[in-house]
GROMACS .gro file of C-alpha atoms in nm:
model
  130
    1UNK     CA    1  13.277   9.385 -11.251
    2UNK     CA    2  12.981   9.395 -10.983
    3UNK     CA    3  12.756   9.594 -11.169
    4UNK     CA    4  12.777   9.309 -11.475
    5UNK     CA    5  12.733   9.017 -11.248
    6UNK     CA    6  12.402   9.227 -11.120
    7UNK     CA    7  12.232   9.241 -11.455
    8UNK     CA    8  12.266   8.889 -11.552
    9UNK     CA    9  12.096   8.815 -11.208
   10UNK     CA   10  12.295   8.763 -10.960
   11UNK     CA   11  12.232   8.896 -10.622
   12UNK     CA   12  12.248   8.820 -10.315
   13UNK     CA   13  11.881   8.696 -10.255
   14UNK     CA   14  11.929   8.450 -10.546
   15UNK     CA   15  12.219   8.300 -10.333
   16UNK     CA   16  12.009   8.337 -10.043
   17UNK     CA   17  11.756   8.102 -10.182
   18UNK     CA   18  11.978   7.878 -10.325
   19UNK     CA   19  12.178   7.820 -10.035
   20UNK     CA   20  11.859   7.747  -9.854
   21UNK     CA   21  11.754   7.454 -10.076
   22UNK     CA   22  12.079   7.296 -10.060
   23UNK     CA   23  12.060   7.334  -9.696
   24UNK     CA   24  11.745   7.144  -9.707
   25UNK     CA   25  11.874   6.876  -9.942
   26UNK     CA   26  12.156   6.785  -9.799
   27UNK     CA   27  11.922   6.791  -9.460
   28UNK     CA   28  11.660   6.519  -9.629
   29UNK     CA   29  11.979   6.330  -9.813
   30UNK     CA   30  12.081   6.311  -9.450
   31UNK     CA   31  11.807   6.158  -9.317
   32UNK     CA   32  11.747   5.923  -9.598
   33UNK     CA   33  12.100   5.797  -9.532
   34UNK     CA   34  12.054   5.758  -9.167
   35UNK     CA   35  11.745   5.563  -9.235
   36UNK     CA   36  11.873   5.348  -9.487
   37UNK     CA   37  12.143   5.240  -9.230
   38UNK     CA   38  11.911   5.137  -8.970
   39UNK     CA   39  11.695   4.939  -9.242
   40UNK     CA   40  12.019   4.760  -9.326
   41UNK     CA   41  12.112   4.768  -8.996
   42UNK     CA   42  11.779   4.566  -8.835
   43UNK     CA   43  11.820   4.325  -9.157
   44UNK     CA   44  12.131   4.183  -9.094
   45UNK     CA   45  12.062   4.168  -8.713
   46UNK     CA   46  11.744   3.959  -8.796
   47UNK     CA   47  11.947   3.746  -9.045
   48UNK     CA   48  12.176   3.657  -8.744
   49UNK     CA   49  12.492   3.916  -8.878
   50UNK     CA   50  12.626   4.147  -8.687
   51UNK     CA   51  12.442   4.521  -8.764
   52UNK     CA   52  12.755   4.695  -8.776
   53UNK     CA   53  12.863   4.538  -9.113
   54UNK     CA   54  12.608   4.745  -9.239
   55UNK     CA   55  12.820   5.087  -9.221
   56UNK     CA   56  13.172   4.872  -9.323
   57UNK     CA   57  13.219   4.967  -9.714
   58UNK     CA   58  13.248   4.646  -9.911
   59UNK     CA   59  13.225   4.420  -9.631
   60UNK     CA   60  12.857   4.520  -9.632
   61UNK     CA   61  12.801   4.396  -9.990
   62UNK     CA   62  12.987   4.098  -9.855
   63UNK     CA   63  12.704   4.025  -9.565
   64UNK     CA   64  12.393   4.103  -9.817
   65UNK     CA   65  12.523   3.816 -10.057
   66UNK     CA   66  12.612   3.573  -9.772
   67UNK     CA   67  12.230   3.662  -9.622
   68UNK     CA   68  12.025   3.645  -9.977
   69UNK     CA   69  12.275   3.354 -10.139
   70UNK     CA   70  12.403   3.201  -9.843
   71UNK     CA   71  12.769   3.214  -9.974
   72UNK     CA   72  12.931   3.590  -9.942
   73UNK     CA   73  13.150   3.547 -10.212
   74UNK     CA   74  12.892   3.620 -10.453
   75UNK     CA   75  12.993   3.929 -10.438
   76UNK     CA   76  13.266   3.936 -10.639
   77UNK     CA   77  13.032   3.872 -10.924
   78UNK     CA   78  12.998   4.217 -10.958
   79UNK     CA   79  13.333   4.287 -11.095
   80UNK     CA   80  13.233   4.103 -11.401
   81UNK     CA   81  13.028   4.262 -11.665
   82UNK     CA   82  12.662   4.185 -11.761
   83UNK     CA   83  12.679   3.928 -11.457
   84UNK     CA   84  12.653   4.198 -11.253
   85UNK     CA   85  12.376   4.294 -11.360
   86UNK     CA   86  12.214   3.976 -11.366
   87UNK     CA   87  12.346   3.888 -11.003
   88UNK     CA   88  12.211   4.216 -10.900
   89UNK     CA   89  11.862   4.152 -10.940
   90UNK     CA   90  11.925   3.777 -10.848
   91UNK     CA   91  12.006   3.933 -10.550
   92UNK     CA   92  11.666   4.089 -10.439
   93UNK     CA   93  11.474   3.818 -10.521
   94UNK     CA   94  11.690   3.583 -10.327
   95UNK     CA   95  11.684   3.784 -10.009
   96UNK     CA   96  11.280   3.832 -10.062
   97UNK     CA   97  11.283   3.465 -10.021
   98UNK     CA   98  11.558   3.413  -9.727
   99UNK     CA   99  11.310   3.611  -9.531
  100UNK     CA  100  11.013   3.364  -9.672
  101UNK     CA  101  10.820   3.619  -9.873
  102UNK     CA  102  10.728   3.574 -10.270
  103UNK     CA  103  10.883   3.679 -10.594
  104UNK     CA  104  10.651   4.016 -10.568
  105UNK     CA  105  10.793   4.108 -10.275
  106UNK     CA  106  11.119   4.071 -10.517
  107UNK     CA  107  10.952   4.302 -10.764
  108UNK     CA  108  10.925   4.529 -10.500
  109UNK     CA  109  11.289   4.543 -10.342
  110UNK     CA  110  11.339   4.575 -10.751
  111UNK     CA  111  11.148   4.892 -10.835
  112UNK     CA  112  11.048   5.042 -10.537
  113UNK     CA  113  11.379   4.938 -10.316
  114UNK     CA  114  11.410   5.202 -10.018
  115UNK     CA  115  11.013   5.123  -9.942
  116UNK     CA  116  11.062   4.789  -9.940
  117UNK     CA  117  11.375   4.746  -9.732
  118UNK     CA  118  11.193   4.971  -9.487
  119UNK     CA  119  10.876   4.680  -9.470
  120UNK     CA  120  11.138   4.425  -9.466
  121UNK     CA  121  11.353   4.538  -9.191
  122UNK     CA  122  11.052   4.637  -8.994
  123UNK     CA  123  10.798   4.370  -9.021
  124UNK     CA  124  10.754   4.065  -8.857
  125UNK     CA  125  10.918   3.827  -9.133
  126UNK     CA  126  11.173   3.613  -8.973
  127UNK     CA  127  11.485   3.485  -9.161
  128UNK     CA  128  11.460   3.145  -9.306
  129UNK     CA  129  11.811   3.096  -9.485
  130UNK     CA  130  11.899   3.101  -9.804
   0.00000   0.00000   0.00000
C-alpha cells in the first residue's frame, strides 16, 4: 500500500511543503483578521460606539447600520432577498458620508473594502452622523 501511494507522488517532502504553506496562510489569514478588528474597532470608537461591538457576532452588523444609517435596525434588511443586496452597498456609501467624505470614497469601501476601512479608521475624518 506504501509503495503505490509513492508513485503517484506522495512523499513526505510534498507534505512537508504543503504543510508549510498552510502554516503561512493561516499565519497571514491571522493577521488580516486581527487587523480588520482593530479597523472596525477604531471606527466605531470614533463614531461614539463602544469598540468592543466590533468582535460581538451580529451585534456588530447591528452597530455598522446604526453608525452609516443612523437606525440599527437596518440590519434586518438583510434577511430579505435582493434588498440585501441593495442595502449592502447602501451601506458603504452611507457610512463614507457619516464620516463626511464623497460618494468615491463609497466606490472605494465598494471595490477595494479592506484598504479603505484601513484609511477610514486611521485618518483624521471625524464622524458627522448619519
Amino acid at each position: 500500500m506504501l509503495t503505490s501511494l509513492m508513485t503517484v507522488g506522495y512523499d513526505s517532502a510534498s507534505a512537508g511543503v504543503l504543510a508549510l504553506f498552510s502554516g503561512v496562510y493561516s499565519i497571514i489569514c491571522l493577521a488580516l483578521l486581527v487587523l480588520s478588528i482593530v479597523a472596525f474597532w477604531r471606527i466605531f470608537t470614533k463614531a461614539g460606539e463602544p469598540g468592543w461591538a466590533s468582535i460581538v457576532p451580529f451585534y456588530n452588523i447591528y452597530v455598522l447600520y446604526k453608525i452609516a444609517f443612523g437606525n440599527g435596525w437596518y440590519f434586518l434588511t438583510l434577511l430579505i432577498p435582493l434588498a440585501n443586496a441593495v442595502f449592502g452597498i447602501m451601506l458603504y456609501f452611507k457610512l463614507a458620508k457619516a464620516f463626511g467624505h464623497g460618494p468615491g470614497f463609497g466606490f472605494g469601501l465598494l471595490f477595494l473594502n479592506p484598504i479603505f476601512i484601513l484609511i477610514l479608521a486611521f485618518d483624521s475624518s471625524e464622524y458627522v452622523g448619519a
